[in-house]
Tab-separated table of C-alpha atoms and ligand atoms in Angstrom:
chain	number	residue	atom	x	y	z
A	1049	MET	CA	4.810	-2.447	-37.397
A	1050	GLY	CA	2.440	-3.185	-34.513
A	1051	LYS	CA	2.157	-0.682	-31.712
A	1052	TYR	CA	1.228	-0.837	-28.037
A	1053	LYS	CA	0.279	1.653	-25.316
A	1054	ALA	CA	2.639	2.047	-22.363
A	1055	HIS	CA	1.003	3.857	-19.449
A	1056	TYR	CA	3.802	5.431	-17.387
A	1057	ILE	CA	2.918	5.846	-13.692
A	1058	TRP	CA	4.794	7.855	-11.061
A	1059	LEU	CA	4.374	9.479	-7.643
A	1060	ASP	CA	4.103	13.250	-7.529
A	1061	GLY	CA	5.545	15.790	-5.073
A	1062	GLN	CA	2.419	16.478	-3.020
A	1063	GLN	CA	2.978	16.739	0.730
A	1064	PRO	CA	2.357	15.034	3.031
A	1065	THR	CA	0.891	12.323	0.791
A	1066	ALA	CA	1.965	11.811	-2.816
A	1067	LYS	CA	-0.655	11.281	-5.493
A	1068	MET	CA	-0.295	8.923	-8.432
A	1069	ARG	CA	0.122	10.390	-11.897
A	1070	GLY	CA	0.297	8.726	-15.286
A	1071	LYS	CA	0.440	9.356	-19.011
A	1072	THR	CA	0.519	7.170	-22.069
A	1073	ARG	CA	3.131	6.697	-24.743
A	1074	ILE	CA	2.712	4.696	-27.969
A	1075	LEU	CA	5.612	2.328	-28.614
A	1076	ASN	CA	6.508	-0.298	-31.189
A	1077	ILE	CA	5.767	-3.852	-30.124
A	1078	GLY	CA	9.036	-5.368	-28.937
A	1079	GLU	CA	10.388	-2.011	-27.818
A	1080	GLU	CA	11.160	-1.698	-24.083
A	1081	PRO	CA	9.646	1.420	-22.442
A	1082	PRO	CA	12.442	4.018	-22.614
A	1083	VAL	CA	13.366	6.750	-20.143
A	1084	TRP	CA	10.864	9.610	-20.546
A	1085	GLY	CA	10.012	12.973	-18.982
A	1086	PHE	CA	7.184	15.140	-17.704
A	1087	ASP	CA	6.346	18.654	-16.595
A	1088	GLY	CA	7.326	18.696	-12.929
A	1089	SER	CA	5.890	22.187	-12.449
A	1090	SER	CA	2.400	20.652	-12.647
A	1091	THR	CA	3.093	17.952	-10.046
A	1092	GLU	CA	4.877	19.946	-7.333
A	1093	GLN	CA	8.184	18.460	-8.429
A	1094	ALA	CA	9.813	21.434	-10.194
A	1095	VAL	CA	9.495	25.149	-10.878
A	1096	GLY	CA	8.324	26.537	-14.231
A	1097	GLU	CA	11.741	27.798	-15.357
A	1098	ALA	CA	13.323	24.347	-14.995
A	1099	SER	CA	10.303	22.110	-15.223
A	1100	ASP	CA	11.647	18.868	-16.688
A	1101	CYS	CA	11.721	15.741	-14.559
A	1102	VAL	CA	12.873	12.328	-15.716
A	1103	LEU	CA	10.851	9.077	-15.609
A	1104	LYS	CA	12.887	5.911	-15.317
A	1105	PRO	CA	10.895	2.653	-15.681
A	1106	VAL	CA	11.471	0.273	-12.761
A	1107	PHE	CA	8.525	-2.162	-12.895
A	1108	THR	CA	6.528	-3.152	-15.976
A	1109	CYS	CA	3.497	-5.445	-16.196
A	1110	PRO	CA	0.633	-6.217	-18.586
A	1111	ASP	CA	-2.093	-3.540	-18.544
A	1112	PRO	CA	-5.290	-5.429	-17.623
A	1113	VAL	CA	-7.480	-2.394	-18.337
A	1114	ARG	CA	-6.417	-1.963	-21.955
A	1115	GLY	CA	-5.490	-5.593	-22.480
A	1116	GLY	CA	-3.591	-6.924	-25.475
A	1117	GLU	CA	0.058	-5.960	-25.734
A	1118	ASN	CA	-0.445	-2.855	-23.595
A	1119	LYS	CA	1.631	-2.269	-20.469
A	1120	LEU	CA	1.737	-0.415	-17.171
A	1121	VAL	CA	5.130	1.112	-16.468
A	1122	LEU	CA	5.880	2.191	-12.889
A	1123	CYS	CA	8.719	4.731	-12.750
A	1124	GLU	CA	11.133	6.411	-10.386
A	1125	VAL	CA	11.480	10.191	-10.763
A	1126	PHE	CA	14.942	11.671	-11.340
A	1127	ASN	CA	16.303	15.158	-11.827
A	1128	THR	CA	17.795	15.916	-15.243
A	1129	ASP	CA	21.302	15.331	-13.807
A	1130	MET	CA	20.074	11.788	-13.037
A	1131	THR	CA	20.180	12.166	-9.261
A	1132	PRO	CA	17.010	10.817	-7.564
A	1133	HIS	CA	14.348	13.514	-7.166
A	1134	SER	CA	13.652	14.534	-3.551
A	1135	SER	CA	10.174	12.932	-3.889
A	1136	ASN	CA	11.721	9.608	-4.943
A	1137	THR	CA	11.417	7.458	-1.815
A	1138	ARG	CA	12.162	4.276	-3.753
A	1139	ALA	CA	15.800	5.255	-4.271
A	1140	ALA	CA	16.621	5.036	-0.546
A	1141	LEU	CA	14.801	1.698	-0.234
A	1142	ARG	CA	16.894	0.318	-3.118
A	1143	ALA	CA	20.074	0.978	-1.134
A	1144	VAL	CA	18.735	-0.588	2.085
A	1145	ALA	CA	17.265	-3.587	0.269
A	1146	GLU	CA	20.653	-4.249	-1.286
A	1147	LYS	CA	22.487	-4.028	2.063
A	1148	THR	CA	20.027	-6.431	3.723
A	1149	ALA	CA	19.662	-8.840	0.792
A	1150	GLY	CA	21.300	-11.630	2.839
A	1151	GLU	CA	18.323	-11.630	5.258
A	1152	ASP	CA	15.874	-12.555	2.480
A	1153	ALA	CA	13.163	-10.325	3.955
A	1154	TRP	CA	9.542	-10.841	2.883
A	1155	PHE	CA	6.665	-8.417	3.252
A	1156	GLY	CA	2.906	-8.892	2.930
A	1157	ILE	CA	0.858	-5.690	3.013
A	1158	GLU	CA	-2.885	-5.576	3.789
A	1159	GLN	CA	-4.242	-2.540	1.968
A	1160	GLU	CA	-7.499	-1.216	3.404
A	1161	TYR	CA	-9.466	1.417	1.500
A	1162	THR	CA	-12.911	2.998	1.318
A	1163	PHE	CA	-15.206	3.558	-1.662
A	1164	PHE	CA	-16.905	6.935	-1.960
A	1165	GLU	CA	-19.694	8.081	-4.225
A	1166	GLY	CA	-19.613	11.864	-4.135
A	1167	ALA	CA	-19.143	12.999	-0.555
A	1168	ARG	CA	-20.496	9.836	1.102
A	1169	PRO	CA	-19.111	6.326	1.517
A	1170	LEU	CA	-20.643	4.089	-1.157
A	1171	GLY	CA	-24.069	2.766	-0.147
A	1172	TRP	CA	-24.426	4.983	2.919
A	1173	PRO	CA	-27.838	6.608	3.367
A	1174	GLU	CA	-28.307	10.192	2.205
A	1175	ASN	CA	-29.176	11.251	5.724
A	1176	GLY	CA	-27.768	9.739	8.876
A	1177	PHE	CA	-25.670	6.620	9.149
A	1178	PRO	CA	-25.886	2.900	8.413
A	1179	ALA	CA	-26.423	0.492	11.292
A	1180	PRO	CA	-23.448	0.434	13.688
A	1181	GLN	CA	-20.438	-1.743	12.868
A	1182	GLY	CA	-20.622	-5.418	13.692
A	1183	GLY	CA	-22.092	-7.275	10.733
A	1184	TYR	CA	-20.117	-5.905	7.827
A	1185	TYR	CA	-16.661	-7.524	8.167
A	1186	CYS	CA	-16.427	-10.353	5.611
A	1187	GLY	CA	-20.168	-9.934	5.096
A	1188	VAL	CA	-22.426	-10.971	2.256
A	1189	GLY	CA	-25.645	-9.482	0.923
A	1190	ALA	CA	-26.757	-6.189	-0.573
A	1191	ASP	CA	-27.586	-4.828	2.881
A	1192	GLU	CA	-24.108	-5.660	4.241
A	1193	VAL	CA	-21.488	-4.879	1.563
A	1194	TYR	CA	-21.212	-2.150	-1.024
A	1195	GLY	CA	-19.065	-2.238	-4.145
A	1196	ARG	CA	-18.299	-5.938	-4.447
A	1197	GLU	CA	-18.386	-5.844	-8.278
A	1198	ILE	CA	-15.574	-3.286	-8.208
A	1199	VAL	CA	-13.603	-5.409	-5.749
A	1200	GLU	CA	-13.967	-8.486	-7.987
A	1201	ASP	CA	-12.930	-6.520	-11.105
A	1202	HIS	CA	-9.932	-5.127	-9.270
A	1203	MET	CA	-8.847	-8.542	-7.994
A	1204	ASP	CA	-9.080	-10.003	-11.519
A	1205	ALA	CA	-7.106	-7.068	-12.894
A	1206	CYS	CA	-4.325	-7.538	-10.334
A	1207	MET	CA	-4.125	-11.232	-11.250
A	1208	GLU	CA	-4.042	-10.446	-14.987
A	1209	ALA	CA	-1.252	-7.941	-14.359
A	1210	GLY	CA	0.693	-10.741	-12.648
A	1211	LEU	CA	0.763	-9.020	-9.262
A	1212	ASN	CA	1.184	-11.150	-6.128
A	1213	ILE	CA	-2.273	-10.342	-4.776
A	1214	CYS	CA	-3.056	-12.990	-2.167
A	1215	GLY	CA	-6.583	-12.110	-1.023
A	1216	VAL	CA	-9.421	-9.627	-0.529
A	1217	ASN	CA	-12.091	-9.113	2.151
A	1218	ALA	CA	-14.872	-6.744	3.170
A	1219	GLU	CA	-13.889	-4.655	6.184
A	1220	VAL	CA	-15.469	-3.616	9.478
A	1221	MET	CA	-16.862	-0.294	8.207
A	1222	PRO	CA	-19.413	-0.581	5.385
A	1223	ALA	CA	-17.893	0.460	1.991
A	1224	GLN	CA	-14.449	-0.398	3.375
A	1225	TRP	CA	-12.460	-3.257	1.832
A	1226	GLU	CA	-8.998	-4.792	1.862
A	1227	PHE	CA	-6.655	-6.529	-0.525
A	1228	GLN	CA	-3.294	-8.100	0.308
A	1229	ILE	CA	-0.071	-8.220	-1.686
A	1230	GLY	CA	2.783	-10.592	-0.800
A	1231	PRO	CA	4.720	-12.145	0.702
A	1232	ILE	CA	7.599	-10.892	-1.467
A	1233	GLY	CA	10.668	-8.649	-1.119
A	1234	ALA	CA	10.548	-4.989	-0.090
A	1235	LEU	CA	10.904	-3.431	-3.544
A	1236	ALA	CA	8.552	-5.911	-5.188
A	1237	VAL	CA	5.780	-5.556	-2.579
A	1238	SER	CA	6.010	-1.770	-2.723
A	1239	ASP	CA	6.037	-1.565	-6.521
A	1240	GLU	CA	3.153	-4.007	-6.794
A	1241	LEU	CA	1.172	-2.210	-4.093
A	1242	TRP	CA	1.486	1.088	-5.960
A	1243	VAL	CA	0.366	-0.538	-9.206
A	1244	ALA	CA	-2.525	-2.267	-7.400
A	1245	ARG	CA	-3.562	1.094	-5.934
A	1246	TRP	CA	-3.479	2.635	-9.406
A	1247	LEU	CA	-5.641	-0.191	-10.735
A	1248	LEU	CA	-8.086	0.318	-7.879
A	1249	TYR	CA	-8.535	4.006	-8.677
A	1250	ARG	CA	-8.710	3.315	-12.409
A	1251	ILE	CA	-11.249	0.495	-12.204
A	1252	ALA	CA	-13.470	2.289	-9.674
A	1253	GLU	CA	-13.465	5.227	-12.138
A	1254	GLU	CA	-15.477	3.035	-14.536
A	1255	TYR	CA	-18.193	2.802	-11.872
A	1256	GLY	CA	-18.199	6.521	-11.056
A	1257	VAL	CA	-16.801	5.609	-7.653
A	1258	SER	CA	-13.631	6.903	-6.008
A	1259	ALA	CA	-11.437	4.843	-3.712
A	1260	THR	CA	-9.699	6.662	-0.893
A	1261	LEU	CA	-6.791	5.593	1.309
A	1262	HIS	CA	-7.743	8.171	3.938
A	1263	PRO	CA	-6.834	6.663	7.343
A	1264	LYS	CA	-10.047	7.878	9.032
A	1265	PRO	CA	-12.586	8.544	6.299
A	1266	VAL	CA	-15.485	8.885	8.744
A	1267	LEU	CA	-14.880	10.356	12.191
A	1268	GLY	CA	-16.572	8.783	15.176
A	1269	ASP	CA	-17.283	5.162	15.950
A	1270	TRP	CA	-16.136	3.835	12.581
A	1271	ASN	CA	-12.928	1.902	11.921
A	1272	GLY	CA	-10.035	3.667	10.251
A	1273	ALA	CA	-8.107	2.244	7.298
A	1274	GLY	CA	-4.641	0.783	7.723
A	1275	ALA	CA	-1.967	-1.058	5.828
A	1276	HIS	CA	-0.874	-3.796	8.238
A	1277	THR	CA	2.610	-4.798	7.181
A	1278	ASN	CA	3.588	-8.426	7.742
A	1279	PHE	CA	7.289	-9.096	7.854
A	1280	SER	CA	9.780	-11.941	8.121
A	1281	THR	CA	13.420	-12.672	7.535
A	1282	GLN	CA	14.800	-16.136	6.812
A	1283	SER	CA	15.822	-16.504	10.463
A	1284	MET	CA	12.307	-15.503	11.630
A	1285	ARG	CA	10.858	-18.119	9.294
A	1286	ASP	CA	13.202	-20.647	10.938
A	1287	GLY	CA	12.801	-19.895	14.650
A	1288	TYR	CA	11.147	-17.947	17.467
A	1289	ASP	CA	14.048	-16.059	19.070
A	1290	PRO	CA	14.460	-13.892	15.942
A	1291	ILE	CA	10.683	-13.156	16.074
A	1292	ILE	CA	11.052	-11.751	19.598
A	1293	ALA	CA	14.301	-9.995	18.661
A	1294	ALA	CA	12.477	-8.241	15.803
A	1295	CYS	CA	9.723	-7.060	18.170
A	1296	GLU	CA	12.330	-5.810	20.646
A	1297	ALA	CA	14.227	-3.989	17.886
A	1298	LEU	CA	10.999	-2.287	16.790
A	1299	SER	CA	10.396	-1.214	20.404
A	1300	THR	CA	13.601	0.872	20.340
A	1301	ARG	CA	12.336	3.589	17.981
A	1302	PRO	CA	8.554	3.717	17.668
A	1303	ASP	CA	8.457	7.481	17.030
A	1304	GLU	CA	10.574	7.253	13.878
A	1305	HIS	CA	8.262	4.551	12.560
A	1306	ILE	CA	5.075	6.484	13.364
A	1307	ALA	CA	6.517	9.541	11.596
A	1308	ASN	CA	6.947	7.502	8.408
A	1309	TYR	CA	3.736	5.475	8.494
A	1310	GLY	CA	1.361	7.921	6.794
A	1311	ALA	CA	-0.217	11.345	7.318
A	1312	LYS	CA	-2.866	11.817	10.036
A	1313	ILE	CA	-1.852	8.591	11.769
A	1314	GLU	CA	-2.910	10.034	15.127
A	1315	LEU	CA	-6.530	10.120	13.881
A	1316	ARG	CA	-6.432	6.359	13.404
A	1317	LEU	CA	-4.099	5.022	16.121
A	1318	THR	CA	-6.284	6.108	18.997
A	1319	GLY	CA	-6.215	2.917	21.065
A	1320	ASP	CA	-9.775	2.090	19.944
A	1321	HIS	CA	-11.039	0.231	16.869
A	1322	GLU	CA	-8.414	-2.537	16.976
A	1323	THR	CA	-5.460	-0.155	17.234
A	1324	CYS	CA	-2.754	0.666	19.770
A	1325	SER	CA	-2.352	4.398	20.503
A	1326	TYR	CA	0.442	6.060	18.523
A	1327	LYS	CA	1.813	7.202	21.913
A	1328	GLU	CA	2.395	3.619	23.061
A	1329	PHE	CA	4.316	0.592	21.819
A	1330	LYS	CA	3.478	-2.981	22.680
A	1331	TYR	CA	3.675	-6.359	21.047
A	1332	GLY	CA	1.771	-9.528	21.794
A	1333	VAL	CA	0.429	-12.844	20.547
A	1334	SER	CA	-2.955	-12.511	18.781
A	1335	ASP	CA	-3.314	-8.986	20.199
A	1336	ARG	CA	-5.158	-6.724	17.754
A	1337	GLY	CA	-4.768	-3.880	20.220
A	1338	ALA	CA	-0.972	-4.120	19.988
A	1339	SER	CA	1.438	-2.222	17.731
A	1340	ILE	CA	2.952	-5.530	16.632
A	1341	ARG	CA	0.903	-8.731	16.577
A	1342	ILE	CA	2.485	-12.161	16.614
A	1343	PRO	CA	-0.129	-14.367	14.888
A	1344	TRP	CA	-1.289	-17.303	17.047
A	1345	GLN	CA	-0.087	-19.801	14.428
A	1346	VAL	CA	3.389	-18.265	14.627
A	1347	ALA	CA	3.430	-18.581	18.432
A	1348	LEU	CA	2.336	-22.206	18.026
A	1349	ASP	CA	4.823	-23.111	15.276
A	1350	LYS	CA	7.558	-21.102	17.012
A	1351	LYS	CA	8.496	-19.505	13.680
A	1352	GLY	CA	6.981	-17.379	10.938
A	1353	TYR	CA	6.364	-13.624	10.763
A	1354	ILE	CA	5.107	-10.589	12.651
A	1355	GLU	CA	2.434	-8.032	11.783
A	1356	ASP	CA	3.165	-4.318	12.182
A	1357	ARG	CA	-0.378	-2.960	12.614
A	1358	ARG	CA	0.612	0.698	12.665
A	1359	PRO	CA	1.011	1.781	9.005
A	1360	ASN	CA	-1.873	3.860	7.676
A	1361	ALA	CA	-3.745	2.980	4.499
A	1362	ASN	CA	-2.204	6.119	2.958
A	1363	CYS	CA	1.376	5.120	3.829
A	1364	ASP	CA	4.189	5.014	1.305
A	1365	PRO	CA	5.330	1.350	1.261
A	1366	TYR	CA	8.811	2.446	0.127
A	1367	LEU	CA	9.136	4.249	3.495
A	1368	VAL	CA	7.425	1.592	5.625
A	1369	THR	CA	9.467	-1.355	4.351
A	1370	ARG	CA	12.690	0.653	4.573
A	1371	MET	CA	12.002	1.621	8.195
A	1372	ILE	CA	11.362	-2.012	9.133
A	1373	LEU	CA	14.487	-3.251	7.341
A	1374	GLU	CA	16.597	-0.535	8.966
A	1375	THR	CA	15.288	-1.207	12.474
A	1376	VAL	CA	15.107	-5.000	12.437
A	1377	CYS	CA	18.161	-5.713	10.295
A	1378	GLY	CA	20.217	-2.955	11.921
A	1379	VAL	CA	21.243	-0.926	8.874
B	2584	ADP	P1	-5.088	-10.606	9.023
B	2584	ADP	O1	-5.438	-11.800	9.850
B	2584	ADP	O2	-4.211	-9.656	9.777
B	2584	ADP	O3	-6.255	-9.938	8.383
B	2584	ADP	P2	-4.312	-11.281	6.250
B	2584	ADP	O4	-4.696	-12.670	5.908
B	2584	ADP	O5	-5.167	-10.172	5.729
B	2584	ADP	O6	-4.134	-11.190	7.859
B	2584	ADP	O7	-2.853	-10.971	5.746
B	2584	ADP	C1	-1.769	-11.758	6.080
B	2584	ADP	C2	-0.573	-11.243	5.318
B	2584	ADP	O8	0.592	-11.893	5.795
B	2584	ADP	C3	-0.615	-11.455	3.823
B	2584	ADP	O9	-0.368	-10.207	3.184
B	2584	ADP	C4	0.558	-12.409	3.563
B	2584	ADP	O10	1.211	-12.093	2.356
B	2584	ADP	C5	1.468	-12.092	4.725
B	2584	ADP	N1	2.417	-13.150	5.071
B	2584	ADP	C6	2.170	-14.485	5.196
B	2584	ADP	N2	3.316	-15.142	5.513
B	2584	ADP	C7	4.297	-14.207	5.580
B	2584	ADP	C8	5.695	-14.257	5.873
B	2584	ADP	N3	6.333	-15.412	6.166
B	2584	ADP	N4	6.385	-13.101	5.849
B	2584	ADP	C9	5.772	-11.949	5.593
B	2584	ADP	N5	4.468	-11.830	5.317
B	2584	ADP	C10	3.722	-12.945	5.317
B	2585	MN	MN1	-6.282	-8.666	6.747
B	2586	MN	MN1	-8.047	-5.475	7.699
B	2587	MN	MN1	-4.015	-7.544	9.670
């Protein structure tokens, strides 16, 4: 009988930012990836005396790295009594997504990230700094962008995996890039974003390069890395009053959102570098210095979506999308 490799992927128990883990199981072709387990004492998810944690597959796609019949298998982590593990942030999103299903919410997440080679951003000089920011965003040429071959490989891999990747671009800081997933539902965008992140790390590995989601990889006059989260409900896609109502709802509890939008967010949301300070909340049309931006096309069409510019690159999309659903849809 033919066999295939199923690479199980899960989020560990590291605080404040989970890392991705994975291990491979050989299965018979035609066999669905079954529930499996791992040693939680090595991932900060259990103690040595009771180390078993349970992996429950929730999202499976073709594995573009190994090709053929091979698969990637994203999992939720459970305790052995089959209650969700405390590190399992997807479980709470499942409940909220179900309650708000009638709103038909869509999310599109812009994932920014930075390539590093050793201790320096990829392509940066050994001593000193590259020329100041200004010419790098969406740039072209060996003196402007670093790591494009990795970006292209990663984009192809996401497409082969069947993920809803909708674009990529070079960012404002050299060696910084972005890809976007969406627009799709909260669980789907989050699952696909985690798999796309895994593919990014895995493919960059082939080049001896690491990708980091650190929100402020270089201190000083260099842009941070975010995960702008674009959001709409059916009623927002139909009219403008619900767009404003969503912005107003988000203005009622900014602190709860900031607390769930990724570690070290205060390093990035300074009020400079196209951000609004984490201490403030404002929304506005076309305003890249606002917490929430209403795109100009949306203001013109009087319908569409809003962009929450606050989430960090290192955010957990299960938390971010749940916060937005809870606040805007009043769960
Ligand atoms: P920016 O101008 O902020 O760089 P991008 O083009 O990078 O914008 O990203 C726009 C994002 O908006 C994409 O992720 C896309 O999926 C998302 N998007 C588009 N329409 C909708 C919608 N109706 N609801 C939610 N997200 C949307
Ligand atoms: Mn973008
Ligand atoms: Mn960007
Ligand atoms: Mn954006």
